[in-house]
Short mmCIF file of C-alpha atoms in Angstrom, two decimals:
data_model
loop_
_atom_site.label_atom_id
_atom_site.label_comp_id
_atom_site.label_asym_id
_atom_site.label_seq_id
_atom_site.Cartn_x
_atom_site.Cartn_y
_atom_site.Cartn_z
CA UNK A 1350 49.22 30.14 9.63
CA UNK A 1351 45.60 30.11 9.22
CA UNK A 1352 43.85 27.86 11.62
CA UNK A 1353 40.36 25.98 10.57
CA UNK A 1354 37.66 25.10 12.83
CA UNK A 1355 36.58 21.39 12.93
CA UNK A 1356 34.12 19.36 14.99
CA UNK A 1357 37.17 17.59 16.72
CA UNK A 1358 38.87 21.59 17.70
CA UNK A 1359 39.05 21.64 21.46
CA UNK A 1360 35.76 23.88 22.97
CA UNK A 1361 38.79 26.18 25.02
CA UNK A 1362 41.62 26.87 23.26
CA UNK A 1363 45.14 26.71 24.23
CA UNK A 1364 45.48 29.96 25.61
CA UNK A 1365 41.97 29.95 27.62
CA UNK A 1366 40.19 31.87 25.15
CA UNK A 1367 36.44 32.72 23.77
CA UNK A 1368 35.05 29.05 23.02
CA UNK A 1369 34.86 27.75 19.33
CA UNK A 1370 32.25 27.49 17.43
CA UNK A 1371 31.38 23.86 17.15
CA UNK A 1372 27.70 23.10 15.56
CA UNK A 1373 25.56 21.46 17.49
CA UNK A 1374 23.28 19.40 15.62
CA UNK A 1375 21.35 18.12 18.52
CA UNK A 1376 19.41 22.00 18.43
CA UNK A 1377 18.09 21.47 15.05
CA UNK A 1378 15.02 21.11 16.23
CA UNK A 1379 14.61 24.05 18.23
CA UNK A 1380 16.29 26.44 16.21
CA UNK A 1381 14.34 29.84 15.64
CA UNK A 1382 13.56 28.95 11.67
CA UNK A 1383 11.97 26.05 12.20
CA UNK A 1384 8.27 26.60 11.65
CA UNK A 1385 6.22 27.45 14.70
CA UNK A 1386 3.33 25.32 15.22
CA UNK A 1387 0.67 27.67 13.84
CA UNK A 1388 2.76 27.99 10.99
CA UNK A 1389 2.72 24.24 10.24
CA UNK A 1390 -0.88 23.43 10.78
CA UNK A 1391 -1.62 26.54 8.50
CA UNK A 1392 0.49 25.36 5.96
CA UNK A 1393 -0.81 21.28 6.22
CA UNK A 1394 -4.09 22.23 6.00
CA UNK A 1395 -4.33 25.29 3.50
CA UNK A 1396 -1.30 24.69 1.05
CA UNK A 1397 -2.65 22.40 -1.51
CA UNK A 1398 -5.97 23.03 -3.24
CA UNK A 1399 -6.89 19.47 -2.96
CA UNK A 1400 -7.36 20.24 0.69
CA UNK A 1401 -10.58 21.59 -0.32
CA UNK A 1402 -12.54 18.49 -0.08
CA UNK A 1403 -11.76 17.99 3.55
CA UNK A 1404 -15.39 19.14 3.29
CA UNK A 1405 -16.22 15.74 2.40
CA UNK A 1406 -15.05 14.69 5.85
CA UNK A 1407 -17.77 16.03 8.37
CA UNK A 1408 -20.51 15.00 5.75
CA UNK A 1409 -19.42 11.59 5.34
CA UNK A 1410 -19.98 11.37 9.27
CA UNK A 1411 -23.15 13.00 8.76
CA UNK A 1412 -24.32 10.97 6.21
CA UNK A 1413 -23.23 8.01 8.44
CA UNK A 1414 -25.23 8.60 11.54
CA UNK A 1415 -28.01 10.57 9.95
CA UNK A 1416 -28.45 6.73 7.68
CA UNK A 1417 -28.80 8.68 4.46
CA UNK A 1418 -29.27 6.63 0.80
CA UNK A 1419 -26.47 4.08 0.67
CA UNK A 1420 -24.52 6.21 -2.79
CA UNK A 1421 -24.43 9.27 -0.79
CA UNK A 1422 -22.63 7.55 2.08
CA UNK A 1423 -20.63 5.94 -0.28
CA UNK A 1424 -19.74 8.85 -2.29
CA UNK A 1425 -18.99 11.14 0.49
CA UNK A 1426 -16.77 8.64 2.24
CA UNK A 1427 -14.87 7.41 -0.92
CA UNK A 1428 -14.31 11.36 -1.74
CA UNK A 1429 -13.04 11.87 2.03
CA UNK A 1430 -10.33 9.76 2.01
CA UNK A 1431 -8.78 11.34 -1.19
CA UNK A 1432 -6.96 14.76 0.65
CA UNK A 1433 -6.38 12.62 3.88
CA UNK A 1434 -4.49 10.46 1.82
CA UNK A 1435 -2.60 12.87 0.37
CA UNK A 1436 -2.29 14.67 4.02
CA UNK A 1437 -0.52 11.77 5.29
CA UNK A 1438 1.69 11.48 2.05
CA UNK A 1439 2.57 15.35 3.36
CA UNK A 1440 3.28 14.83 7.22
CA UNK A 1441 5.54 11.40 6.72
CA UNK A 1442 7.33 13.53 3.73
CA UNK A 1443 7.89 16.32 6.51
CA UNK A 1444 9.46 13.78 9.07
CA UNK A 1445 11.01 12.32 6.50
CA UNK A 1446 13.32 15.26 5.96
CA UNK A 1447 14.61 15.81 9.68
CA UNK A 1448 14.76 11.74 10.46
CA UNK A 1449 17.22 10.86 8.44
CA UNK A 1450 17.50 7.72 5.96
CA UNK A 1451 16.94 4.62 7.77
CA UNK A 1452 14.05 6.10 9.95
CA UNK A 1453 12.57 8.07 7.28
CA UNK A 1454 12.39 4.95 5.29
CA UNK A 1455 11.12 2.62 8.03
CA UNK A 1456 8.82 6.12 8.41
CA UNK A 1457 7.97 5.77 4.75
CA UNK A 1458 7.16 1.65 4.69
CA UNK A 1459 4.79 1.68 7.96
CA UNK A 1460 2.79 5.18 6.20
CA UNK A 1461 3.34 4.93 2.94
CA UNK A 1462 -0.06 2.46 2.38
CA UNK A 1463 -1.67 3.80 5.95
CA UNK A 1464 -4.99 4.02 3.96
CA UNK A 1465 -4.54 0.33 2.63
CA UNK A 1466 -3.92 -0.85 6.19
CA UNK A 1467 -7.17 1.56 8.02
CA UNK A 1468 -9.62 0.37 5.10
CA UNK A 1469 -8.26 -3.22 5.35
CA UNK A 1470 -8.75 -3.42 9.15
CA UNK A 1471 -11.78 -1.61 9.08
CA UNK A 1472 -13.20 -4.51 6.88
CA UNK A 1473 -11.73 -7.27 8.21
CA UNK A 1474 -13.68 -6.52 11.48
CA UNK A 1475 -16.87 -6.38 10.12
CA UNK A 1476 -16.23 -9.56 8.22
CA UNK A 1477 -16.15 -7.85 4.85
CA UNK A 1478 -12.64 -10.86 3.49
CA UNK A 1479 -13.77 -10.01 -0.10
CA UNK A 1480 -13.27 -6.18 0.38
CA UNK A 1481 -10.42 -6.93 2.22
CA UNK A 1482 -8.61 -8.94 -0.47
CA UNK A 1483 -10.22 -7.22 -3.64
CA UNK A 1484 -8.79 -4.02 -2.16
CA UNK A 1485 -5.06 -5.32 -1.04
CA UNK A 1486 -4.99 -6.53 -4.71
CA UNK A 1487 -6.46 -3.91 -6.60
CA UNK A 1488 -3.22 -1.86 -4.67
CA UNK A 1489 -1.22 -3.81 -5.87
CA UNK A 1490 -2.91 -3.91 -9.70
CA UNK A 1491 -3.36 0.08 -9.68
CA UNK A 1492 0.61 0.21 -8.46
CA UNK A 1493 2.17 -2.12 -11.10
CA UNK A 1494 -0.30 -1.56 -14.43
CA UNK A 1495 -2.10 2.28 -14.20
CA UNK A 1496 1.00 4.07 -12.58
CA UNK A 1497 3.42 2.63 -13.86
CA UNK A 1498 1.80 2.84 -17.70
CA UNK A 1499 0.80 6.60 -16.89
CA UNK A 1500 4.33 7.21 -16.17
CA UNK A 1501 6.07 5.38 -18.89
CA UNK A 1502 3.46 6.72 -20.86
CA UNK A 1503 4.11 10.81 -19.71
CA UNK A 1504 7.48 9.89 -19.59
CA UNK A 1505 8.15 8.54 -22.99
CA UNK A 1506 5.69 11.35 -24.80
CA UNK A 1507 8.46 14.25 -23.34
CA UNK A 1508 11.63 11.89 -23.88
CA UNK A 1509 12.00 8.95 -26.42
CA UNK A 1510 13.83 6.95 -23.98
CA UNK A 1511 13.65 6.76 -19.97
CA UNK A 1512 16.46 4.82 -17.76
CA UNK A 1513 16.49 3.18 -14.71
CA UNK A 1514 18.83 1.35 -12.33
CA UNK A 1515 18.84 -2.37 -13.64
CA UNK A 1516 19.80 -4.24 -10.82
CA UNK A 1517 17.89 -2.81 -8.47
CA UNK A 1518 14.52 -2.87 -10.29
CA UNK A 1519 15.23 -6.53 -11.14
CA UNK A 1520 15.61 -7.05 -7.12
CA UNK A 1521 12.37 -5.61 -6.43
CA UNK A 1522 10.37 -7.20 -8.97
CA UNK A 1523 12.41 -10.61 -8.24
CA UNK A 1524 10.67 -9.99 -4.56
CA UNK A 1525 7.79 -9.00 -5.96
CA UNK A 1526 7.27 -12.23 -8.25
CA UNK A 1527 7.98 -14.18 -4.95
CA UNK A 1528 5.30 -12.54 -2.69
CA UNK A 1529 3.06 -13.73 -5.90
CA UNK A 1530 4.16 -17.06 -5.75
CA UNK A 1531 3.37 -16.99 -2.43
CA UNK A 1532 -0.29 -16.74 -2.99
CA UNK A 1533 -0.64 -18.72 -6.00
CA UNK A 1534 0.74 -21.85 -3.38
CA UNK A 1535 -2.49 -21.41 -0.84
CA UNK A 1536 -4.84 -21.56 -4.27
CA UNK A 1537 -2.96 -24.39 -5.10
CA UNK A 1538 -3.58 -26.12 -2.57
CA UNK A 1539 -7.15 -25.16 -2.27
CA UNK A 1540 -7.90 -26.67 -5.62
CA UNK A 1541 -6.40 -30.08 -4.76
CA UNK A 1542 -8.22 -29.81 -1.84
CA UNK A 1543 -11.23 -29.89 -3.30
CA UNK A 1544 -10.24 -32.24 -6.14
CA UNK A 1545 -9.33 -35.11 -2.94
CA UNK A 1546 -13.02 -34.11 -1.87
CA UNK A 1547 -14.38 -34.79 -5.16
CA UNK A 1548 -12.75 -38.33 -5.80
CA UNK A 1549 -13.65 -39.41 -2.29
CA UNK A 1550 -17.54 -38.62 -2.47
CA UNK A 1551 -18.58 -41.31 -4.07
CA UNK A 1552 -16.91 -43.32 -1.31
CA UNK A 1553 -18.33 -40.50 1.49
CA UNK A 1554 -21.57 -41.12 -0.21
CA UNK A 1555 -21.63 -45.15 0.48
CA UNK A 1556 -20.07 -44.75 3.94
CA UNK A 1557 -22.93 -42.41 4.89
CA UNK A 1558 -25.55 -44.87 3.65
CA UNK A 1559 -23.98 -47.87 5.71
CA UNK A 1560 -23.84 -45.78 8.71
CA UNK A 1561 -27.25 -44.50 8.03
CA UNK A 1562 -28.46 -47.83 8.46
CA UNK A 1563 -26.72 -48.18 12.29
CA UNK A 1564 -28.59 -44.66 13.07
CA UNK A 1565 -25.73 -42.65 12.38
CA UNK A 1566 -24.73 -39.48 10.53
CA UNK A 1567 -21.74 -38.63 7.98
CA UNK A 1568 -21.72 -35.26 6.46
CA UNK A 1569 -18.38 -35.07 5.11
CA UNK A 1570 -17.33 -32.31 7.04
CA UNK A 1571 -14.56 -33.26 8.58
CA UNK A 1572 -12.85 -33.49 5.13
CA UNK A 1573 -13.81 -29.74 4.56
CA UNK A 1574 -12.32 -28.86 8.04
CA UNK A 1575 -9.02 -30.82 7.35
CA UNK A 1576 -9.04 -28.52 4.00
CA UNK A 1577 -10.04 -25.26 5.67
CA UNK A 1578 -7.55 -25.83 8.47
CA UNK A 1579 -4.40 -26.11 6.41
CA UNK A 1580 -5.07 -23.35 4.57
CA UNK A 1581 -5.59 -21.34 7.52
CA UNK A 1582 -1.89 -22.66 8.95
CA UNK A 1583 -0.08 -21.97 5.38
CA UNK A 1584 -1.30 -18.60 5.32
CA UNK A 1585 -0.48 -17.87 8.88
CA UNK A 1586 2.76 -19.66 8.09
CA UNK A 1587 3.05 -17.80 5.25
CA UNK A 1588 2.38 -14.54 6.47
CA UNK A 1589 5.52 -14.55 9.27
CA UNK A 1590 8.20 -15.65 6.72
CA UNK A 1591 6.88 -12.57 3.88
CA UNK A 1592 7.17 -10.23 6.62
CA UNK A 1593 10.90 -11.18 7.90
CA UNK A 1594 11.56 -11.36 3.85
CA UNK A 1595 10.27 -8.04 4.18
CA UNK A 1596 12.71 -6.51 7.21
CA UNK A 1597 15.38 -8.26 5.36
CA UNK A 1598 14.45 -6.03 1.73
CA UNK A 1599 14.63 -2.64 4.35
CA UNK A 1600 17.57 -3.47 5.29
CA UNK A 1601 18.76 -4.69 1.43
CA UNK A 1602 17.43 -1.21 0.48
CA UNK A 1603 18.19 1.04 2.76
CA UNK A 1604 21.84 -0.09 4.24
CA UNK A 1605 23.54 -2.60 2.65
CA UNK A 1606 22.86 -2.17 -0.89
CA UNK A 1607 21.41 1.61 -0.99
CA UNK A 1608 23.60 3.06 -3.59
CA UNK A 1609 21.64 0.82 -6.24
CA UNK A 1610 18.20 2.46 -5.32
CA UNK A 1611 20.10 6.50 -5.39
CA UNK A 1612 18.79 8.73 -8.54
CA UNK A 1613 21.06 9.54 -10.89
CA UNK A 1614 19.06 12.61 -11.06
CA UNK A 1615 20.63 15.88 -8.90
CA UNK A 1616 17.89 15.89 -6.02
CA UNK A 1617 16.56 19.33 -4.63
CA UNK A 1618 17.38 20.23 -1.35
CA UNK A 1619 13.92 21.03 0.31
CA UNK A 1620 12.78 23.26 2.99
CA UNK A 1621 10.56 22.17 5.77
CA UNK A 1622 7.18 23.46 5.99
CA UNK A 1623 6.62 21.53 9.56
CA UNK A 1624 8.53 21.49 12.60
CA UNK A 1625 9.32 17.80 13.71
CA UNK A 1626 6.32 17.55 16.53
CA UNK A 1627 3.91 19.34 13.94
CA UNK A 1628 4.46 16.51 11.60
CA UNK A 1629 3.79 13.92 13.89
CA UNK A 1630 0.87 15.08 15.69
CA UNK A 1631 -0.70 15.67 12.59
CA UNK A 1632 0.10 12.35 10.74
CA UNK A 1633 -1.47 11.01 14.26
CA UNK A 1634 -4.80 13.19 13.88
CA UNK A 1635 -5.10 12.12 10.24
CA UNK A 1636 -4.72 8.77 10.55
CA UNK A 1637 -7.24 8.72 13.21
CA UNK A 1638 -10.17 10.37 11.12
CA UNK A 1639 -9.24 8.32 7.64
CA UNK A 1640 -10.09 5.56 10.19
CA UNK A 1641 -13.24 6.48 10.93
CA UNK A 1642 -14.32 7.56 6.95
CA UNK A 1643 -12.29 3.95 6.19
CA UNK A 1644 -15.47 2.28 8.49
CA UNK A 1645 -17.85 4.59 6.60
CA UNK A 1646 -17.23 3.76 3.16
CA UNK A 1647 -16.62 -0.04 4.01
CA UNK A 1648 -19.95 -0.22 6.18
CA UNK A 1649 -22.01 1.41 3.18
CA UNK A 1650 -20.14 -1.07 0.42
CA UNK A 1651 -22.58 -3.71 0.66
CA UNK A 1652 -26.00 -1.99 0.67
CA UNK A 1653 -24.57 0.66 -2.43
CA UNK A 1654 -23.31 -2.77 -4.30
CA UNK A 1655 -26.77 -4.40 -4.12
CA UNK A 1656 -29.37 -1.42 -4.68
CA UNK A 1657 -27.58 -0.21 -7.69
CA UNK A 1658 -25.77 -3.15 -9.18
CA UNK A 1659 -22.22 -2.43 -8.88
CA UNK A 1660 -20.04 -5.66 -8.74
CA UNK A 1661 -17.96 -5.84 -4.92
CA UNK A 1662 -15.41 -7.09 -6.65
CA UNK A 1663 -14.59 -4.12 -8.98
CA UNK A 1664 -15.39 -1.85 -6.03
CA UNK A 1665 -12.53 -3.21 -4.12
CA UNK A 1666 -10.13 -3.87 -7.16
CA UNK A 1667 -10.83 -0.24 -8.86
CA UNK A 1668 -12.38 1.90 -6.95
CA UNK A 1669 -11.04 1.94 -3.40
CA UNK A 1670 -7.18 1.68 -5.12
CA UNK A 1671 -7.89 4.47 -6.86
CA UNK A 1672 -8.55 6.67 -4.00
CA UNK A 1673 -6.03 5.17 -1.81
CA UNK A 1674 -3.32 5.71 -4.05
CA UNK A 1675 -4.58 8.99 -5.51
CA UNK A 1676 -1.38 10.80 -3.96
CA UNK A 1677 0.88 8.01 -5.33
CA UNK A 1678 -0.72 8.47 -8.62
CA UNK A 1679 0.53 11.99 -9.48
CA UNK A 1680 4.15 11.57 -7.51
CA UNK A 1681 4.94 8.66 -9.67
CA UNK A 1682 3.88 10.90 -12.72
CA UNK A 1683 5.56 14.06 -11.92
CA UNK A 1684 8.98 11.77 -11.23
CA UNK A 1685 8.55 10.49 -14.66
CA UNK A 1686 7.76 13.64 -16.38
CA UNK A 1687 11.08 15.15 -14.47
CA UNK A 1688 13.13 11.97 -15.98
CA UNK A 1689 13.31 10.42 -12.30
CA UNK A 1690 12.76 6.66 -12.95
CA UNK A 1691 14.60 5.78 -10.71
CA UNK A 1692 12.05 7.28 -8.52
CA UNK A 1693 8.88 6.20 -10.56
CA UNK A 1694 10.23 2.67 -10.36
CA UNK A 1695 10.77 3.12 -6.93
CA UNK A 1696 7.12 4.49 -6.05
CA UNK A 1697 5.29 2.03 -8.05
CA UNK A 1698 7.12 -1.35 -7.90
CA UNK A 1699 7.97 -0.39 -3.67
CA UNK A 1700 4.82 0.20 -2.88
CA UNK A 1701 3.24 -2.81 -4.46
CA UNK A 1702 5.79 -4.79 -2.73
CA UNK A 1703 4.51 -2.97 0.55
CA UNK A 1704 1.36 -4.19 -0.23
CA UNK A 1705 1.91 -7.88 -1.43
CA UNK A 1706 4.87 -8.54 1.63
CA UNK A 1707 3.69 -6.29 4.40
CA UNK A 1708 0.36 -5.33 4.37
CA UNK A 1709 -1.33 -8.47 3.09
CA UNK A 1710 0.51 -10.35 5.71
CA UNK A 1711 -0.23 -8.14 8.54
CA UNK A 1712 -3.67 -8.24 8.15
CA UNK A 1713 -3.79 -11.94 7.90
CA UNK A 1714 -1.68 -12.14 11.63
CA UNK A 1715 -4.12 -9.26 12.76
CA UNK A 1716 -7.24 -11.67 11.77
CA UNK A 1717 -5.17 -14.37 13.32
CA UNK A 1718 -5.14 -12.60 16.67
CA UNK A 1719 -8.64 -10.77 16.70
CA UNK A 1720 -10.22 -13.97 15.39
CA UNK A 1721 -11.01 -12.84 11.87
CA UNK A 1722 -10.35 -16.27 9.70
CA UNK A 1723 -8.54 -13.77 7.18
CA UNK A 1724 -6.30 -16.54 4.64
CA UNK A 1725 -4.44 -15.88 1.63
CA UNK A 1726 -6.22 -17.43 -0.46
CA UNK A 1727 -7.40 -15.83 -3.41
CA UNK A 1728 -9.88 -16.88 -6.11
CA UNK A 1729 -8.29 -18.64 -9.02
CA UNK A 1730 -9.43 -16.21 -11.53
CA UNK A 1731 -7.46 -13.49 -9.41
CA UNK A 1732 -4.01 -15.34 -8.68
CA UNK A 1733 -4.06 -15.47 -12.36
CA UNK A 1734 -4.61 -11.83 -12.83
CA UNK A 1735 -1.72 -10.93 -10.41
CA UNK A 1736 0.53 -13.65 -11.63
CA UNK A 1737 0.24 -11.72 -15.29
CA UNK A 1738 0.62 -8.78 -14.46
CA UNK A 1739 3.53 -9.13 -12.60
CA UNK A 1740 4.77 -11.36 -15.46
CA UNK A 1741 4.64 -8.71 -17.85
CA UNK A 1742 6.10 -5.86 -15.66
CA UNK A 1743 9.08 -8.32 -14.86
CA UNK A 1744 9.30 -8.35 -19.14
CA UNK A 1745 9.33 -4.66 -19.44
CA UNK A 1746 11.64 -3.89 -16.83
CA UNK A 1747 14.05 -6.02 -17.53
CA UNK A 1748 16.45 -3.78 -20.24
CA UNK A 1749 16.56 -0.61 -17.45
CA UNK A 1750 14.35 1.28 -20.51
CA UNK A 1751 11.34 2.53 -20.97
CA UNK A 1752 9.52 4.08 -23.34
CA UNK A 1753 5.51 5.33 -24.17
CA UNK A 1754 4.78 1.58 -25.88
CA UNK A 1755 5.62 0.25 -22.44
CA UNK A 1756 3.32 2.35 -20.46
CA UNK A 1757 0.28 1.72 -23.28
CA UNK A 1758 0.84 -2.01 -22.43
CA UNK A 1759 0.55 -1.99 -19.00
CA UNK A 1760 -2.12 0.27 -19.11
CA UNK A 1761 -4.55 -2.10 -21.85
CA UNK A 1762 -3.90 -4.82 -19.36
CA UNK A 1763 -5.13 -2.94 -16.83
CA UNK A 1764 -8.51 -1.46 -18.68
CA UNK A 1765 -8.80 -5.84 -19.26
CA UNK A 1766 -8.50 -6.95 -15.79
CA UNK A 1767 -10.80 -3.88 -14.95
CA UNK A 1768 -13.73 -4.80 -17.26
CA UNK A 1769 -13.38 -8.33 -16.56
CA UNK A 1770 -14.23 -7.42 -13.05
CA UNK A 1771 -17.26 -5.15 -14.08
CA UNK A 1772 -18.88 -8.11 -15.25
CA UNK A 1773 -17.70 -10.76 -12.50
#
């Protein structure tokens, strides 16, 4: 009788014989066709045309230290970041495919908005909060509205009808209304705030006068440090619980419940370009010089903003989303085209929950630490944006369809919020 081969048969069989072949996964690594290390920088660096304006990259440095007209240092900077962006979609994709699920998805979470996080920090430390929180939401805004209404809307011009997993887009839009909830609570609280400060000035006004007379002084500012203060602990407060809510929606994802987030779809089985240590030196290199354009474009923000009249606001909201999630952007697209919603829901919706539970909150604990009074409060005018929009993709979602309609909706919203912003 025929005898089979298994990973449990004995290395020396019964007889003392020639050893059995027993695969031994642990050599993957090393194994002669994965890609030498010439072979993977070649290919990371000259196998997408986009590549091509890494050009941008020296002359954004350049224009930097050489303290050339504010646009130009903009322009070259904001250009710059596009192919790194995409080059770090590439290398975490590449480790992705040796690492397995778990790590490649704790792989994909810490990398998957590393442009978000550089440009955020990179502001925060020159005390740019606007940029920082214009930009975080704008993220978010680009995620849920322009990619997910350009793929609904490429999606439902090549089929009449795209489907999704219900349950587990309802899960992540459930987490995304709470992380939105989350920040309409510090604005809350702001506003009464203020409203206490306004019903007691009359009274603030007539204590100052009676201890004017004694030779003393009452500003009222102890009222607006009370205020200040408690928003600074409910952010911080805040910010700890979103990111174990976070860890928990990993683990939701990616162990317990990961059979709600698989593709219907049959996936490819692809080939890696990059050996394992290729991968992550690069994503290491890259991340390093998008960190350096990141304090480029952010240091020539405010000077381009004032000489030629471009709001701050829409240049963190539009603009700097744009470029960060340029990669995103045509991913979430091509998954749609390919009838992959799963995917496109996955892309869009995940990363804006990134965003909104991760990388907002991080930033605010990073402030915390490095003494950067980062909060999460928002302007009113913006919680209401976000809680909207997050409104109406919670509507659309809802039936597991989609369809071109769908994606026009979210879309005109966006081109709303957008020109509102123009003219803030």
């Amino acid at each position: 009788m025929p005898t089979t081969t298994t990973d449990r048969t004995p290395l020396l069989n019964g007889n003392g014989g020639h050893a059995a072949s027993v695969p031994d996964h642990s050599r993957d690594l090393f194994q002669p066709d994965i890609p030498s290390w010439l072979a993977s920088y070649k290919w990371f660096f000259f196998g997408h045309w986009l590549n091509i304006l890494l050009v941008f990259v020296p002359l954004s440095a350049i224009a930097h230290y050489l303290h050339w007209d504010a646009a130009l240092r903009f322009s070259f900077s904001f250009v710059a970041i596009m192919p790194l962006a995409a080059l770090l979609g590439t290398a975490t994709d590449q480790l992705s495919l040796k690492l397995g699920q778990t790590l490649s998805g704790l792989l994909n979470a810490s990398f998957g908005n590393a442009v978000e996080i550089i440009v955020g920090v990179a502001a925060l430390f020159q005390g740019e909060y606007r940029i920082v929180q214009t930009s975080l939401l704008g993220s978010i805004l680009s995620n849920l509205l322009l990619v997910l209404g350009c793929s609904f809307l490429a999606g439902g011009l090549k089929y009449q009808e795209g489907n999704f997993q219900v349950t587990a887009a309802q899960a992540s839009s459930s987490l995304m209304t709470l992380t939105c909830i989350t920040l309409v609570i510090p604005a809350a609280y702001h506003s009464a705030a203020l409203q206490d400060t306004n019903k007691g000035s009359g009274l603030q006004t007539a204590v100052a006068k009676m201890l004017a007379l004694d030779g003393q002084i009452f500003d009222g500012t102890d009222v607006v440090d009370d205020a200040t203060r408690g928003l600074r602990i409910i952010s911080r407060g805040t910010a700890m619980i979103l990111l174990f809510v976070y860890i928990a929606y990993l683990v939701f994802q990616l162990k317990t419940h990961a059979y709600l987030y698989e593709s219907n779809a049959a996936e490819e089985i692809e080939t890696p370009h990059m050996s394992v240590p290729a991968a992550g030196s690069a994503l290491l290199l890259v991340t390093v010089i998008t960190s350096f354009c990141a304090d480029y474009l952010v240091a020539s923000i405010d000077e381009t903003s004032t000489r030629y009249g471009i709001p701050k606001a829409f240049v963190g909201l539009i603009l700097l989303p744009i470029v960060a999630n340029a990669a995103e952007h045509v991913t979430s697209v091509w998954m749609a085209l390919k009838n992959k919603m799963e995917l496109t829901i996955g892309i869009c919706v995940g990363s804006s929950i990134q965003i909104a539970a991760f990388v907002v909150p991080l930033l605010v604990i990073i402030g915390w630490i490095t003494h950067h009074d980062l909060t999460l409060f928002f302007a009113d005018f913006e919680t209401i944006v976000l809680f909207v929009s997050v409104l109406l993709v919670n509507f659309l979602i809802q039936d597991g369809k989609s369809n071109y309609m769908e994606g026009l909706m979210l879309i005109a919203l966006y081109l709303v919020i957008a020109l509102a912003f123009w003219v803030s």
